[in-house]
Coordinates of C-alpha atoms and ligand atoms in Angstrom, one line a residue:
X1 CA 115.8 -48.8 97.8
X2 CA 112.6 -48.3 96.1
X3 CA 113.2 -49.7 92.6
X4 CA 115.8 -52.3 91.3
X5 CA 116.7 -50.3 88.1
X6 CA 115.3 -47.5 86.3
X7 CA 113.9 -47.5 82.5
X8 CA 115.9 -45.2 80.8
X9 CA 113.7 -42.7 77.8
X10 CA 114.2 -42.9 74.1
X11 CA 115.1 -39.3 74.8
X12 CA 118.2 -40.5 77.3
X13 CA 121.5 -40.9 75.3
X14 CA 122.5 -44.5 76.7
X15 CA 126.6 -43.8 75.8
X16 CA 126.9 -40.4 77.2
X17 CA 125.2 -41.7 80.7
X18 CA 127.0 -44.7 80.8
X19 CA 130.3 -42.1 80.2
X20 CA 129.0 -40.6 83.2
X21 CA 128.6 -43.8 85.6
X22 CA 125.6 -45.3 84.8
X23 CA 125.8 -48.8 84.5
X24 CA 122.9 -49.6 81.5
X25 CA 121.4 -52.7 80.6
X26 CA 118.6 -54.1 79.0
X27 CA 115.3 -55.9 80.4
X28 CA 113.4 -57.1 78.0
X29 CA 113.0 -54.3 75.1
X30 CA 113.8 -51.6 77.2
X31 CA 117.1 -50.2 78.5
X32 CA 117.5 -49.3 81.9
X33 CA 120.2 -48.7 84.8
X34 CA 121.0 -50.5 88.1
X35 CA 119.6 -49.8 91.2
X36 CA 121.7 -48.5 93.6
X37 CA 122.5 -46.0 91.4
X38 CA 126.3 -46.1 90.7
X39 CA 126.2 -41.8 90.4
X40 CA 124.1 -41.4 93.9
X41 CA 127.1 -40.3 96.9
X42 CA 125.1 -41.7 99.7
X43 CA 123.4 -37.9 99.6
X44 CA 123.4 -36.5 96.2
X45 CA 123.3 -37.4 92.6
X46 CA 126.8 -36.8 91.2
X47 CA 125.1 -35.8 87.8
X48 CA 122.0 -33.9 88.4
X49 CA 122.3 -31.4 85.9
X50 CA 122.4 -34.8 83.5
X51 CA 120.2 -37.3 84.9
X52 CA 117.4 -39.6 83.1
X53 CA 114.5 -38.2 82.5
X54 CA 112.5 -40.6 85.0
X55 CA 115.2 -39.3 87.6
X56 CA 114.0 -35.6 86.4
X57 CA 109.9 -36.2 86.4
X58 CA 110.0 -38.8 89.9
X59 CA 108.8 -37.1 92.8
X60 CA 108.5 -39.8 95.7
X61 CA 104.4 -39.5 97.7
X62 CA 107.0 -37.8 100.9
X63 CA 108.0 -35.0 98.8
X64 CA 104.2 -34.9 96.7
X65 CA 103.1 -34.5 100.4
X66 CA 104.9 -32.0 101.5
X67 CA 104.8 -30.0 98.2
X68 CA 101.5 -30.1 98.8
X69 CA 101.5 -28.9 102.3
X70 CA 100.4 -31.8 103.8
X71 CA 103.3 -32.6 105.6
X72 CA 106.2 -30.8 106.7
X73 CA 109.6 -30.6 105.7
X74 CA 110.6 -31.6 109.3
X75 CA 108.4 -34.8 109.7
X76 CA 109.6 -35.9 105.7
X77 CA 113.3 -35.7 107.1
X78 CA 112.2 -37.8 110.4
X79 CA 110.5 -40.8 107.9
X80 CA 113.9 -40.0 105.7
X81 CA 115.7 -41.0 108.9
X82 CA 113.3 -43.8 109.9
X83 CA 114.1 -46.0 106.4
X84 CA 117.9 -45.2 107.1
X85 CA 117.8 -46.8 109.9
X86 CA 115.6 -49.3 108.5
X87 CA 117.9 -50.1 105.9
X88 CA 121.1 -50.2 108.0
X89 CA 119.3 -53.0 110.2
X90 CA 118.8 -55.0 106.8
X91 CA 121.9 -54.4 105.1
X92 CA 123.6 -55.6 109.0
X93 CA 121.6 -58.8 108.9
X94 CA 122.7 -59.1 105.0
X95 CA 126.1 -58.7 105.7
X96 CA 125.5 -61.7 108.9
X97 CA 124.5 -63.9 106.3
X98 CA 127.3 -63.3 103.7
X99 CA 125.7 -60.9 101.5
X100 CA 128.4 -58.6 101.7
X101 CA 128.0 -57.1 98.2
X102 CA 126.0 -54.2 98.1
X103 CA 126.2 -53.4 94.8
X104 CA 123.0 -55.5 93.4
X105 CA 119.4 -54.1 94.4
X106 CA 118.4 -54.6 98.4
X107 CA 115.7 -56.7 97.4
X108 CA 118.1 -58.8 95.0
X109 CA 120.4 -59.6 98.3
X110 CA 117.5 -60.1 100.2
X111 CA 116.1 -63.2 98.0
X112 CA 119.5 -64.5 97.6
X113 CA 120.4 -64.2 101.6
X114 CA 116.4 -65.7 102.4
X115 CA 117.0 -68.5 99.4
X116 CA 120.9 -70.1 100.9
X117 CA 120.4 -73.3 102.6
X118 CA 120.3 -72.8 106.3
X119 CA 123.3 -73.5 108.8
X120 CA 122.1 -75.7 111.1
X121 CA 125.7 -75.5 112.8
X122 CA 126.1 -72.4 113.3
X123 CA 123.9 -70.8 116.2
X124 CA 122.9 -67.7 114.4
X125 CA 122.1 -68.4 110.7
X126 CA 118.1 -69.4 111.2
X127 CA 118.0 -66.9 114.1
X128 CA 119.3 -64.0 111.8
X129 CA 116.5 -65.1 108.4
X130 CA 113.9 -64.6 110.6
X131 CA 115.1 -61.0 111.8
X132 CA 116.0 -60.4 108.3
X133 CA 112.5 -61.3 107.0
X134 CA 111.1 -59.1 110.2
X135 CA 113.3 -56.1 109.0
X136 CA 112.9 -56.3 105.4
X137 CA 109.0 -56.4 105.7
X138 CA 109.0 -53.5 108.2
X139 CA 111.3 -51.4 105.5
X140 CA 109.2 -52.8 102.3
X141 CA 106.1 -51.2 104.4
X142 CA 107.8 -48.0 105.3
X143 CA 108.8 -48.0 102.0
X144 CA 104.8 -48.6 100.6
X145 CA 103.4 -46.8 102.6
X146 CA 105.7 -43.5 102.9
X147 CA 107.7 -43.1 99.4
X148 CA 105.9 -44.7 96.5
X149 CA 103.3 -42.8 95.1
Ligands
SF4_201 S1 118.7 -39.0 90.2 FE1 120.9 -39.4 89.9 S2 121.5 -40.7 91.6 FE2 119.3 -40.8 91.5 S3 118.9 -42.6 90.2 FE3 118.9 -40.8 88.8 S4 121.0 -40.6 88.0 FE4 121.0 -42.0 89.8

């Protein structure tokens, strides 16, 4: 949720992740991987002992803080919980308005959900942008605020 891909190192051997699930690309000059991450379970990265070293080195500001002792383990897992719910309210609303594909990056589906003509005919289209833009902008916040560092 908080990046759409990730630059991979000239350190990282591009074949061997991609053996391992990682779908990599390149932007630009550099090579990086897609956003959701293709080896996260919904809990876990499924190759942790392997994973790019910008995987390795990240440390989101929620976990700085609370290696830091300035927050507690307890109230990191509430704001955890907070942006779940956050983001099952979006990806709802993005489902609503046909963005059922979840494999591009939230903000990705977002744009192209915000960007579709409007159906005037239908009662909900209009009504379910403008929660969509409401939830998206309360997550990006959480998101700013909480996580990035
Ligand atoms: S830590 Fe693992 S699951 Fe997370 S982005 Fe890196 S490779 Fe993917």
């Amino acid at each position: 949720m908080l990046f759409a891909d990730v630059e991979l190192r000239k350190s990282d051997r591009t074949s061997a992740l991609e053996k391992l699930g990682l779908a990599v690309f390149k932007r630009g000059r550099h090579r990086v991987f897609a956003q959701p991450c293709g080896c996260f379970d919904g809990r876990h990265c499924a190759i942790y002992e392997d994973r790019p070293t910008h995987c390795q080195a990240f440390e989101c500001g929620l976990l700085q803080r609370v290696s830091a002792g300035k927050l507690t383990a307890a109230a990191a897992l509430k704001t955890i919980a907070q942006a779940k719910r956050k983001v099952a309210r979006v990806e709802s609303l993005l489902q609503k308005l046909g963005e059922e594909d979840a494999s591009p990056a939230l903000t990705e589906r977002y744009v192209a959900a915000m960007s579709a003509p409007v159906d005037l005919a239908s009662n909900h289209g209009p009504d379910h942008q403008g929660q969509l833009m409401r939830q998206m902008g309360e997550l990006m916040e959480l998101l700013e605020v909480k996580f990035r560092t």
